[in-house]
């Protein structure tokens, strides 16, 4: 069944008013009619099974039939902070990380980021990023849409990480070193409900300066398997592994 | 250090003759010179640390300094069989799966594959697919290059799967069903050295007919976390999870 994430203001007394892009999607793309059924996600994460009662020129009104007991979101809260990568990789990472259960996405300006994005450029892109995570949330049947932040400076990123229980950064040297601790040695200590912050470098990796600052800010260096992953593959490995361990194993 | 996968014929008595694309890469892209050092991978999976001895107009001759003790390949042999997806997704899947440790990649013509590729089109693409997995193997420091097959019919695919110890297919209904067995219940039974075959449907998933044939051929239906993944995300979840369990946990 088609799923829509609807802003809080549009919910009232067992009814939901759907407008804008979602109105267009329901009427023009899906060509639904009175009595068609959809799922509506409230920003609090709850999901309602709904039936269309009325369609006019700007609004679809649906009635809530029942609240569903369904939670597909991760039992831990995972933030991926990604050094700004080249081209459209950030958009790819946003989409895939949403499917894989991320809670929050942050892009930051790393020393070795080839692209430099000023506020004007970021502001222009932001609506598109939010659309990508919303659509990926609908498609993958998430309960909540992940939040998106960026593009932060490295010092703002470190400040942002202070409220997290677990802080890691993916470090190539750990993959190369056969004496390094395994990833599970770190993940096994995380408890359900904990917040996890994982920082990933851009194409060229972290600078020495950044590595020193991360370590000083109590980040732990982790490996992501024995191979060297591209910057856009690293967050997918992190999220899949955490899903396997917390959702498919414990 | 730059890594090259060199055909068996080019290795002789402690020396390796490098020609073709790799010659071009060493001389024109990397602009290396006499005494520059590189890593060379033999098709048997062994890795040699080498030094350039001679460069002429067609060949770089390198001398083996020492054999390295390094194995970054998975302790299990994983085959991903993917229902032919739209656009350039297959190329994306080839690259990412190589980074994540796959042994063999197979594309097959699924009932719901939107694209239909005839032999002529496949033959034209094949060199490009092999180049993608070779370059991804070099970049991710693999010991062996995965093999690529396709595009197989569904019946040829089932025939191909007969020699494997473990056969799974990713099934959306398993993700939706909260009573279904967890992924780890299946993966925990796999032993190091085993061969694993994972079949993934195209955008529209498997047809009912295909599901019946897979079950009749002793495939087990697995879920990949509680969310619904896109076809190109599913193999990355499988490979990351297997890497986490077999390379980062046990």
Short mmCIF file of C-alpha atoms in Angstrom, two decimals:
data_model
loop_
_atom_site.label_atom_id
_atom_site.label_comp_id
_atom_site.label_asym_id
_atom_site.label_seq_id
_atom_site.Cartn_x
_atom_site.Cartn_y
_atom_site.Cartn_z
CA UNK A 1 0.00 0.00 0.00
CA UNK A 2 1.29 3.48 -0.87
CA UNK A 3 2.75 5.37 2.10
CA UNK A 4 2.87 9.14 2.72
CA UNK A 5 4.63 11.14 5.44
CA UNK A 6 2.24 13.93 6.46
CA UNK A 7 3.12 17.06 8.49
CA UNK A 8 1.65 17.30 11.98
CA UNK A 9 -0.57 20.32 11.15
CA UNK A 10 -2.57 18.28 8.63
CA UNK A 11 -3.89 15.73 11.18
CA UNK A 12 -7.18 16.53 12.93
CA UNK A 13 -9.85 14.47 14.72
CA UNK A 14 -9.33 11.20 12.88
CA UNK A 15 -8.95 12.90 9.49
CA UNK A 16 -5.89 13.97 7.48
CA UNK A 17 -5.78 16.68 4.81
CA UNK A 18 -3.21 15.92 2.13
CA UNK A 19 -1.95 18.75 -0.11
CA UNK A 20 1.03 19.73 -2.28
CA UNK A 21 3.32 17.06 -3.79
CA UNK A 22 1.49 14.20 -2.04
CA UNK A 23 -1.87 15.48 -3.39
CA UNK A 24 -0.34 15.48 -6.87
CA UNK A 25 1.07 11.98 -6.35
CA UNK A 26 -2.24 10.53 -5.14
CA UNK A 27 -4.44 12.12 -7.82
CA UNK A 28 -2.20 12.35 -10.89
CA UNK A 29 0.50 9.68 -10.49
CA UNK A 30 -1.40 6.93 -8.64
CA UNK A 31 -4.78 8.10 -10.03
CA UNK A 32 -6.55 7.06 -6.83
CA UNK A 33 -10.21 7.70 -6.17
CA UNK A 34 -12.72 7.83 -3.28
CA UNK A 35 -12.37 4.71 -1.05
CA UNK A 36 -8.78 4.02 -2.17
CA UNK A 37 -6.61 3.05 0.81
CA UNK A 38 -3.21 4.42 1.79
CA UNK A 39 -0.85 4.47 4.77
CA UNK A 40 -0.08 7.80 6.47
CA UNK A 41 2.93 8.30 8.74
CA UNK A 42 2.68 10.87 11.54
CA UNK A 43 5.95 12.70 12.39
CA UNK A 44 5.88 10.93 15.78
CA UNK A 45 6.56 7.65 13.93
CA UNK A 46 3.03 6.18 14.16
CA UNK A 47 1.36 4.76 11.07
CA UNK A 48 -2.35 4.98 10.20
CA UNK A 49 -4.24 2.86 7.68
CA UNK A 50 -6.52 5.37 5.88
CA UNK A 51 -9.29 5.58 3.29
CA UNK A 52 -9.90 8.48 0.89
CA UNK A 53 -13.16 10.32 1.71
CA UNK A 54 -12.98 13.42 -0.47
CA UNK A 55 -10.90 14.83 -3.32
CA UNK A 56 -11.17 18.46 -4.44
CA UNK A 57 -8.88 20.64 -6.56
CA UNK A 58 -6.18 21.10 -3.89
CA UNK A 59 -6.77 18.58 -1.11
CA UNK A 60 -7.31 14.87 -0.55
CA UNK A 61 -9.10 14.18 2.74
CA UNK A 62 -8.57 10.71 4.21
CA UNK A 63 -10.18 9.08 7.23
CA UNK A 64 -8.10 7.03 9.66
CA UNK A 65 -9.43 3.45 9.71
CA UNK A 66 -6.95 2.07 12.23
CA UNK A 67 -3.54 2.68 13.76
CA UNK A 68 -1.03 0.00 12.80
CA UNK A 69 1.44 -1.65 15.13
CA UNK A 70 4.48 -1.47 12.95
CA UNK A 71 7.95 -0.25 13.68
CA UNK A 72 10.64 -0.70 11.07
CA UNK A 73 13.04 1.85 12.52
CA UNK A 74 16.32 0.79 14.09
CA UNK A 75 16.42 0.14 17.87
CA UNK A 76 19.51 2.37 17.99
CA UNK A 77 19.80 5.95 16.81
CA UNK A 78 22.50 6.17 14.12
CA UNK A 79 23.97 9.39 12.75
CA UNK A 80 26.21 9.28 9.68
CA UNK A 81 28.52 12.30 9.26
CA UNK A 82 30.02 12.27 5.80
CA UNK A 83 32.91 14.34 4.48
CA UNK A 84 31.43 16.08 1.44
CA UNK A 85 32.12 13.77 -1.54
CA UNK A 86 32.35 14.53 -5.26
CA UNK A 87 29.49 14.77 -7.76
CA UNK A 88 26.08 13.44 -6.79
CA UNK A 89 27.43 10.89 -4.31
CA UNK A 90 25.92 12.71 -1.32
CA UNK A 91 22.46 12.24 -2.81
CA UNK A 92 23.17 8.55 -3.38
CA UNK A 93 24.36 8.22 0.24
CA UNK A 94 21.24 9.99 1.53
CA UNK A 95 18.94 7.61 -0.33
CA UNK A 96 20.74 4.39 0.56
CA UNK A 97 21.33 5.34 4.22
CA UNK A 98 17.63 6.07 4.60
CA UNK A 99 16.74 2.61 3.30
CA UNK A 100 19.27 1.10 5.70
CA UNK A 101 17.83 2.73 8.82
CA UNK A 102 19.83 5.90 9.56
CA UNK A 103 18.34 8.49 11.99
CA UNK A 104 20.30 11.56 11.01
CA UNK A 105 22.57 12.54 8.13
CA UNK A 106 25.21 15.27 8.35
CA UNK A 107 27.49 16.46 5.56
CA UNK A 108 30.66 18.25 6.61
CA UNK A 109 33.39 20.13 4.83
CA UNK A 110 36.50 17.95 5.21
CA UNK A 111 40.04 19.16 4.50
CA UNK A 112 40.28 16.77 1.57
CA UNK A 113 36.78 17.40 0.20
CA UNK A 114 37.36 18.36 -3.43
CA UNK A 115 34.13 20.37 -3.59
CA UNK A 116 33.52 23.42 -1.41
CA UNK A 117 29.88 24.35 -0.95
CA UNK A 118 28.92 27.79 0.31
CA UNK A 119 25.63 28.52 2.12
CA UNK A 120 23.98 29.74 -1.05
CA UNK A 121 24.64 26.48 -2.87
CA UNK A 122 23.60 24.41 0.15
CA UNK A 123 20.34 26.35 0.54
CA UNK A 124 19.53 25.66 -3.09
CA UNK A 125 20.16 21.93 -2.68
CA UNK A 126 18.50 21.46 0.68
CA UNK A 127 14.91 20.99 -0.50
CA UNK A 128 16.15 18.30 -2.89
CA UNK A 129 17.99 16.44 -0.10
CA UNK A 130 14.86 16.47 2.06
CA UNK A 131 12.82 15.16 -0.85
CA UNK A 132 15.27 12.29 -1.37
CA UNK A 133 15.08 11.12 2.26
CA UNK A 134 11.29 11.52 2.33
CA UNK A 135 10.80 9.44 -0.81
CA UNK A 136 13.30 6.80 0.35
CA UNK A 137 11.46 6.64 3.71
CA UNK A 138 8.16 6.03 1.92
CA UNK A 139 9.63 3.43 -0.41
CA UNK A 140 11.45 1.51 2.33
CA UNK A 141 8.45 1.63 4.75
CA UNK A 142 10.21 3.60 7.47
CA UNK A 143 8.29 4.97 10.44
CA UNK A 144 10.24 8.22 10.63
CA UNK A 145 12.05 10.35 8.09
CA UNK A 146 15.74 10.86 8.96
CA UNK A 147 16.84 14.46 9.52
CA UNK A 148 19.47 16.07 7.27
CA UNK A 149 22.07 18.63 8.35
CA UNK A 150 24.88 20.36 6.58
CA UNK A 151 27.19 21.42 5.35
CA UNK A 152 28.96 21.78 8.73
CA UNK A 153 32.53 22.89 9.35
CA UNK A 154 34.75 20.29 11.02
CA UNK A 155 34.71 22.16 14.34
CA UNK A 156 30.90 22.43 14.24
CA UNK A 157 30.81 18.68 13.57
CA UNK A 158 32.89 17.92 16.66
CA UNK A 159 30.64 20.19 18.73
CA UNK A 160 27.59 18.36 17.33
CA UNK A 161 29.01 14.96 18.29
CA UNK A 162 29.21 15.84 22.01
CA UNK A 163 25.73 14.57 22.87
CA UNK A 164 26.28 11.04 21.53
CA UNK A 165 27.01 7.93 23.56
CA UNK A 166 29.21 6.27 20.93
CA UNK A 167 31.53 8.06 18.51
CA UNK A 168 33.44 6.28 15.76
CA UNK A 169 35.35 7.20 12.61
CA UNK A 170 36.14 4.85 9.73
CA UNK A 171 39.90 4.67 9.36
CA UNK A 172 41.70 2.97 6.46
CA UNK A 173 44.74 2.21 8.61
CA UNK A 174 42.57 -0.03 10.78
CA UNK A 175 41.57 -2.12 7.75
CA UNK A 176 45.23 -2.48 6.73
CA UNK A 177 46.43 -3.43 10.22
CA UNK A 178 45.81 -7.08 10.93
CA UNK A 179 46.39 -6.49 14.64
CA UNK A 180 43.56 -3.95 14.90
CA UNK A 181 40.45 -4.71 16.94
CA UNK A 182 37.50 -6.09 15.02
CA UNK A 183 34.40 -4.00 14.41
CA UNK A 184 32.30 -6.27 16.60
CA UNK A 185 34.54 -5.52 19.60
CA UNK A 186 33.11 -1.99 19.43
CA UNK A 187 29.54 -2.66 18.32
CA UNK A 188 29.01 -5.37 20.96
CA UNK A 189 29.15 -2.70 23.68
CA UNK A 190 26.29 -0.65 22.25
CA UNK A 191 22.88 -1.09 23.90
CA UNK A 192 19.41 -0.69 22.40
CA UNK A 193 18.30 2.93 22.62
CA UNK A 194 21.89 4.24 22.46
CA UNK A 195 22.94 7.00 20.09
CA UNK A 196 25.82 6.28 17.70
CA UNK A 197 27.78 8.82 15.66
CA UNK A 198 29.87 7.51 12.74
CA UNK A 199 32.16 9.89 10.89
CA UNK A 200 33.36 9.01 7.37
CA UNK A 201 36.02 10.87 5.38
CA UNK A 202 35.70 12.10 1.77
CA UNK A 203 37.47 10.42 -1.20
CA UNK A 204 40.98 11.20 0.08
CA UNK A 205 40.20 10.14 3.65
CA UNK A 206 40.81 12.21 6.78
CA UNK A 207 43.85 14.49 7.08
CA UNK A 208 46.29 13.80 9.91
CA UNK A 209 45.05 16.96 11.59
CA UNK A 210 41.45 15.72 11.47
CA UNK A 211 42.42 12.29 12.82
CA UNK A 212 44.14 13.98 15.79
CA UNK A 213 41.09 16.12 16.49
CA UNK A 214 38.76 13.12 16.26
CA UNK A 215 40.87 11.14 18.71
CA UNK A 216 41.07 14.14 21.06
CA UNK A 217 37.25 14.35 20.92
CA UNK A 218 37.02 10.69 22.09
CA UNK A 219 36.21 9.18 18.69
CA UNK A 220 37.33 5.56 18.24
CA UNK A 221 38.91 4.42 14.95
CA UNK A 222 37.08 1.48 13.36
CA UNK A 223 37.68 -0.77 10.36
CA UNK A 224 34.88 -1.80 8.01
CA UNK A 225 36.03 -5.25 6.99
CA UNK A 226 39.53 -6.00 5.66
CA UNK A 227 39.06 -4.30 2.28
CA UNK A 228 39.37 -0.61 1.45
CA UNK A 229 35.90 0.83 0.75
CA UNK A 230 35.07 3.90 -1.30
CA UNK A 231 33.69 6.82 0.68
CA UNK A 232 30.12 6.19 -0.54
CA UNK A 233 30.30 2.45 0.31
CA UNK A 234 31.49 2.96 3.90
CA UNK A 235 28.18 4.28 5.36
CA UNK A 236 26.30 1.38 3.74
CA UNK A 237 28.63 -1.12 5.40
CA UNK A 238 28.19 0.59 8.79
CA UNK A 239 24.39 0.69 8.54
CA UNK A 240 24.02 -2.85 7.18
CA UNK A 241 26.27 -4.23 9.92
CA UNK A 242 24.39 -2.41 12.66
CA UNK A 243 21.10 -3.63 11.18
CA UNK A 244 22.37 -7.20 11.06
CA UNK A 245 23.57 -7.11 14.64
CA UNK A 246 20.66 -5.19 16.22
CA UNK A 247 17.73 -6.19 14.01
CA UNK A 248 18.57 -9.64 12.63
CA UNK A 249 20.64 -11.23 15.37
CA UNK A 250 19.90 -10.08 18.89
CA UNK B 1 50.92 1.40 -3.14
CA UNK B 2 49.30 0.96 -6.56
CA UNK B 3 48.01 -2.55 -7.23
CA UNK B 4 47.68 -4.41 -10.58
CA UNK B 5 46.08 -7.75 -11.39
CA UNK B 6 48.34 -9.47 -13.93
CA UNK B 7 47.46 -12.45 -16.14
CA UNK B 8 49.26 -15.71 -15.40
CA UNK B 9 51.16 -15.75 -18.74
CA UNK B 10 53.02 -12.57 -17.85
CA UNK B 11 54.76 -14.02 -14.77
CA UNK B 12 58.16 -15.68 -15.31
CA UNK B 13 61.14 -16.51 -13.06
CA UNK B 14 60.69 -13.73 -10.54
CA UNK B 15 59.82 -11.13 -13.19
CA UNK B 16 56.51 -9.81 -14.52
CA UNK B 17 55.92 -8.21 -17.92
CA UNK B 18 53.13 -5.62 -17.80
CA UNK B 19 51.45 -4.54 -21.05
CA UNK B 20 48.19 -3.06 -22.35
CA UNK B 21 45.96 -0.93 -20.07
CA UNK B 22 48.17 -1.49 -17.02
CA UNK B 23 51.26 -0.40 -19.00
CA UNK B 24 49.39 2.76 -19.97
CA UNK B 25 48.29 3.34 -16.36
CA UNK B 26 51.83 2.92 -14.95
CA UNK B 27 53.59 5.07 -17.55
CA UNK B 28 51.03 7.73 -18.52
CA UNK B 29 48.59 8.02 -15.60
CA UNK B 30 50.87 7.33 -12.60
CA UNK B 31 54.00 8.52 -14.50
CA UNK B 32 56.16 5.97 -12.69
CA UNK B 33 59.81 5.42 -13.46
CA UNK B 34 62.59 2.85 -12.92
CA UNK B 35 62.71 1.76 -9.23
CA UNK B 36 59.09 2.76 -8.56
CA UNK B 37 57.33 0.13 -6.47
CA UNK B 38 53.96 -1.51 -7.09
CA UNK B 39 51.93 -4.51 -5.92
CA UNK B 40 51.11 -7.26 -8.41
CA UNK B 41 48.33 -9.79 -7.83
CA UNK B 42 48.66 -13.26 -9.39
CA UNK B 43 45.38 -14.91 -10.48
CA UNK B 44 45.96 -17.51 -7.73
CA UNK B 45 45.33 -14.74 -5.17
CA UNK B 46 48.95 -14.20 -4.08
CA UNK B 47 50.40 -10.70 -3.92
CA UNK B 48 53.97 -9.66 -4.81
CA UNK B 49 55.72 -6.45 -3.82
CA UNK B 50 57.61 -5.41 -7.00
CA UNK B 51 60.07 -2.83 -8.33
CA UNK B 52 60.19 -1.49 -11.90
CA UNK B 53 63.37 -2.62 -13.71
CA UNK B 54 62.74 -1.60 -17.32
CA UNK B 55 60.27 0.45 -19.33
CA UNK B 56 60.14 0.32 -23.14
CA UNK B 57 57.50 1.43 -25.63
CA UNK B 58 55.07 -1.44 -24.93
CA UNK B 59 56.14 -3.19 -21.71
CA UNK B 60 57.01 -2.44 -18.11
CA UNK B 61 59.19 -5.18 -16.59
CA UNK B 62 59.06 -5.46 -12.79
CA UNK B 63 61.10 -7.64 -10.44
CA UNK B 64 59.46 -9.41 -7.52
CA UNK B 65 61.05 -8.17 -4.25
CA UNK B 66 58.96 -10.28 -1.90
CA UNK B 67 55.70 -12.17 -1.61
CA UNK B 68 53.31 -10.59 0.86
CA UNK B 69 51.22 -12.43 3.43
CA UNK B 70 47.96 -10.66 2.88
CA UNK B 71 44.50 -12.00 2.33
CA UNK B 72 41.59 -9.59 2.21
CA UNK B 73 39.17 -12.00 0.52
CA UNK B 74 36.17 -13.37 2.37
CA UNK B 75 36.53 -16.73 4.19
CA UNK B 76 33.31 -17.82 2.47
CA UNK B 77 32.61 -17.89 -1.25
CA UNK B 78 29.64 -15.63 -2.03
CA UNK B 79 27.77 -15.52 -5.33
CA UNK B 80 25.24 -12.76 -5.97
CA UNK B 81 22.69 -13.53 -8.70
CA UNK B 82 20.82 -10.36 -9.62
CA UNK B 83 17.66 -10.02 -11.69
CA UNK B 84 18.65 -7.62 -14.45
CA UNK B 85 17.84 -4.12 -13.14
CA UNK B 86 17.15 -0.90 -15.02
CA UNK B 87 19.69 1.60 -16.36
CA UNK B 88 23.29 1.39 -15.17
CA UNK B 89 22.41 -0.22 -11.83
CA UNK B 90 24.07 -3.50 -12.75
CA UNK B 91 27.39 -1.69 -13.17
CA UNK B 92 26.91 -0.01 -9.80
CA UNK B 93 26.15 -3.39 -8.18
CA UNK B 94 29.25 -4.95 -9.79
CA UNK B 95 31.52 -2.24 -8.38
CA UNK B 96 30.06 -2.16 -4.87
CA UNK B 97 29.79 -5.95 -4.54
CA UNK B 98 33.46 -6.28 -5.50
CA UNK B 99 34.47 -3.84 -2.74
CA UNK B 100 32.33 -5.80 -0.29
CA UNK B 101 33.96 -9.16 -0.99
CA UNK B 102 31.83 -11.06 -3.52
CA UNK B 103 33.35 -14.07 -5.34
CA UNK B 104 31.07 -14.30 -8.33
CA UNK B 105 28.45 -12.09 -9.93
CA UNK B 106 25.63 -13.39 -12.14
CA UNK B 107 22.99 -11.33 -13.92
CA UNK B 108 19.82 -13.15 -14.93
CA UNK B 109 16.75 -12.30 -16.96
CA UNK B 110 13.89 -12.18 -14.46
CA UNK B 111 10.23 -12.17 -15.45
CA UNK B 112 9.85 -8.65 -14.10
CA UNK B 113 13.13 -7.29 -15.51
CA UNK B 114 12.09 -4.23 -17.50
CA UNK B 115 15.12 -4.51 -19.79
CA UNK B 116 15.74 -7.49 -22.04
CA UNK B 117 19.32 -7.96 -23.16
CA UNK B 118 20.15 -10.19 -26.11
CA UNK B 119 23.54 -11.88 -26.58
CA UNK B 120 24.75 -9.17 -28.91
CA UNK B 121 24.15 -6.44 -26.34
CA UNK B 122 25.66 -8.54 -23.54
CA UNK B 123 28.78 -9.27 -25.59
CA UNK B 124 29.25 -5.57 -26.18
CA UNK B 125 28.95 -4.80 -22.47
CA UNK B 126 30.99 -7.69 -21.13
CA UNK B 127 34.45 -6.13 -21.45
CA UNK B 128 33.18 -3.11 -19.56
CA UNK B 129 31.80 -5.27 -16.72
CA UNK B 130 35.13 -7.08 -16.40
CA UNK B 131 36.95 -3.75 -16.31
CA UNK B 132 34.68 -2.50 -13.50
CA UNK B 133 35.35 -5.53 -11.27
CA UNK B 134 39.10 -5.44 -12.04
CA UNK B 135 39.40 -1.76 -11.12
CA UNK B 136 37.24 -2.18 -8.02
CA UNK B 137 39.43 -5.15 -6.99
CA UNK B 138 42.57 -3.03 -7.32
CA UNK B 139 41.07 -0.08 -5.46
CA UNK B 140 39.70 -2.17 -2.59
CA UNK B 141 42.91 -4.27 -2.27
CA UNK B 142 41.32 -7.60 -3.06
CA UNK B 143 43.43 -10.70 -3.59
CA UNK B 144 41.27 -12.10 -6.38
CA UNK B 145 39.04 -10.54 -9.00
CA UNK B 146 35.43 -11.80 -8.81
CA UNK B 147 34.12 -13.58 -11.90
CA UNK B 148 31.16 -12.21 -13.86
CA UNK B 149 28.49 -14.26 -15.65
CA UNK B 150 25.38 -13.35 -17.53
CA UNK B 151 22.87 -12.73 -18.69
CA UNK B 152 21.45 -16.16 -17.76
CA UNK B 153 17.90 -17.39 -18.21
CA UNK B 154 16.07 -18.28 -14.99
CA UNK B 155 16.32 -22.01 -15.71
CA UNK B 156 20.06 -21.72 -16.41
CA UNK B 157 20.37 -19.85 -13.10
CA UNK B 158 18.70 -22.67 -11.17
CA UNK B 159 20.98 -25.19 -12.89
CA UNK B 160 24.00 -23.04 -11.94
CA UNK B 161 22.94 -22.95 -8.28
CA UNK B 162 23.07 -26.74 -7.89
CA UNK B 163 26.71 -26.86 -6.79
CA UNK B 164 26.29 -24.50 -3.84
CA UNK B 165 26.02 -25.45 -0.18
CA UNK B 166 23.68 -22.59 0.77
CA UNK B 167 20.99 -21.08 -1.43
CA UNK B 168 18.94 -18.03 -0.43
CA UNK B 169 16.65 -15.53 -2.09
CA UNK B 170 15.74 -12.11 -0.73
CA UNK B 171 11.98 -11.98 -0.26
CA UNK B 172 10.02 -8.83 0.60
CA UNK B 173 7.29 -10.85 2.31
CA UNK B 174 9.85 -11.99 4.88
CA UNK B 175 10.68 -8.36 5.79
CA UNK B 176 6.97 -7.59 6.19
CA UNK B 177 6.24 -10.65 8.32
CA UNK B 178 7.21 -10.08 11.93
CA UNK B 179 6.99 -13.81 12.62
CA UNK B 180 9.63 -14.67 10.02
CA UNK B 181 12.99 -16.10 11.05
CA UNK B 182 15.80 -13.62 11.42
CA UNK B 183 18.64 -13.49 8.92
CA UNK B 184 21.13 -14.65 11.52
CA UNK B 185 19.18 -17.88 12.01
CA UNK B 186 20.29 -18.77 8.49
CA UNK B 187 23.78 -17.23 8.38
CA UNK B 188 24.80 -18.80 11.72
CA UNK B 189 24.73 -22.24 10.10
CA UNK B 190 27.26 -21.35 7.39
CA UNK B 191 30.85 -22.50 7.96
CA UNK B 192 34.10 -20.96 6.75
CA UNK B 193 34.93 -22.26 3.28
CA UNK B 194 31.27 -22.82 2.39
CA UNK B 195 29.75 -21.56 -0.84
CA UNK B 196 26.71 -19.29 -0.63
CA UNK B 197 24.36 -18.36 -3.47
CA UNK B 198 22.08 -15.34 -2.94
CA UNK B 199 19.43 -14.54 -5.53
CA UNK B 200 17.92 -11.04 -5.69
CA UNK B 201 14.95 -9.97 -7.80
CA UNK B 202 14.77 -6.95 -10.13
CA UNK B 203 12.82 -3.74 -9.30
CA UNK B 204 9.42 -5.47 -9.26
CA UNK B 205 10.67 -8.43 -7.20
CA UNK B 206 10.23 -12.09 -8.10
CA UNK B 207 7.10 -13.36 -9.82
CA UNK B 208 5.02 -15.98 -8.00
CA UNK B 209 6.20 -18.50 -10.57
CA UNK B 210 9.84 -17.71 -9.83
CA UNK B 211 9.27 -17.94 -6.08
CA UNK B 212 7.76 -21.40 -6.53
CA UNK B 213 10.69 -22.53 -8.67
CA UNK B 214 13.22 -21.17 -6.15
CA UNK B 215 11.53 -22.98 -3.28
CA UNK B 216 11.36 -26.19 -5.34
CA UNK B 217 15.11 -25.84 -5.98
CA UNK B 218 15.74 -25.71 -2.19
CA UNK B 219 16.29 -21.96 -1.94
CA UNK B 220 15.40 -20.44 1.45
CA UNK B 221 13.59 -17.08 1.63
CA UNK B 222 15.45 -14.50 3.71
CA UNK B 223 14.69 -10.98 4.93
CA UNK B 224 17.32 -8.24 4.87
CA UNK B 225 16.33 -6.23 7.90
CA UNK B 226 12.78 -4.98 8.56
CA UNK B 227 12.75 -2.33 5.83
CA UNK B 228 12.08 -2.78 2.12
CA UNK B 229 15.33 -2.34 0.17
CA UNK B 230 15.69 -1.34 -3.46
CA UNK B 231 17.06 -4.05 -5.74
CA UNK B 232 20.51 -2.42 -5.90
CA UNK B 233 20.71 -2.02 -2.10
CA UNK B 234 19.88 -5.65 -1.31
CA UNK B 235 23.22 -7.20 -2.43
CA UNK B 236 25.14 -4.58 -0.42
CA UNK B 237 23.18 -5.52 2.72
CA UNK B 238 23.85 -9.24 2.14
CA UNK B 239 27.58 -8.74 1.55
CA UNK B 240 28.08 -6.27 4.42
CA UNK B 241 26.23 -8.57 6.83
CA UNK B 242 28.27 -11.60 5.78
CA UNK B 243 31.46 -9.56 6.10
CA UNK B 244 30.44 -8.36 9.56
CA UNK B 245 29.64 -11.87 10.75
CA UNK B 246 32.54 -13.75 9.14
CA UNK B 247 35.29 -11.12 9.06
CA UNK B 248 34.56 -8.77 11.96
CA UNK B 249 32.92 -10.96 14.56
CA UNK B 250 33.96 -14.61 14.54
#
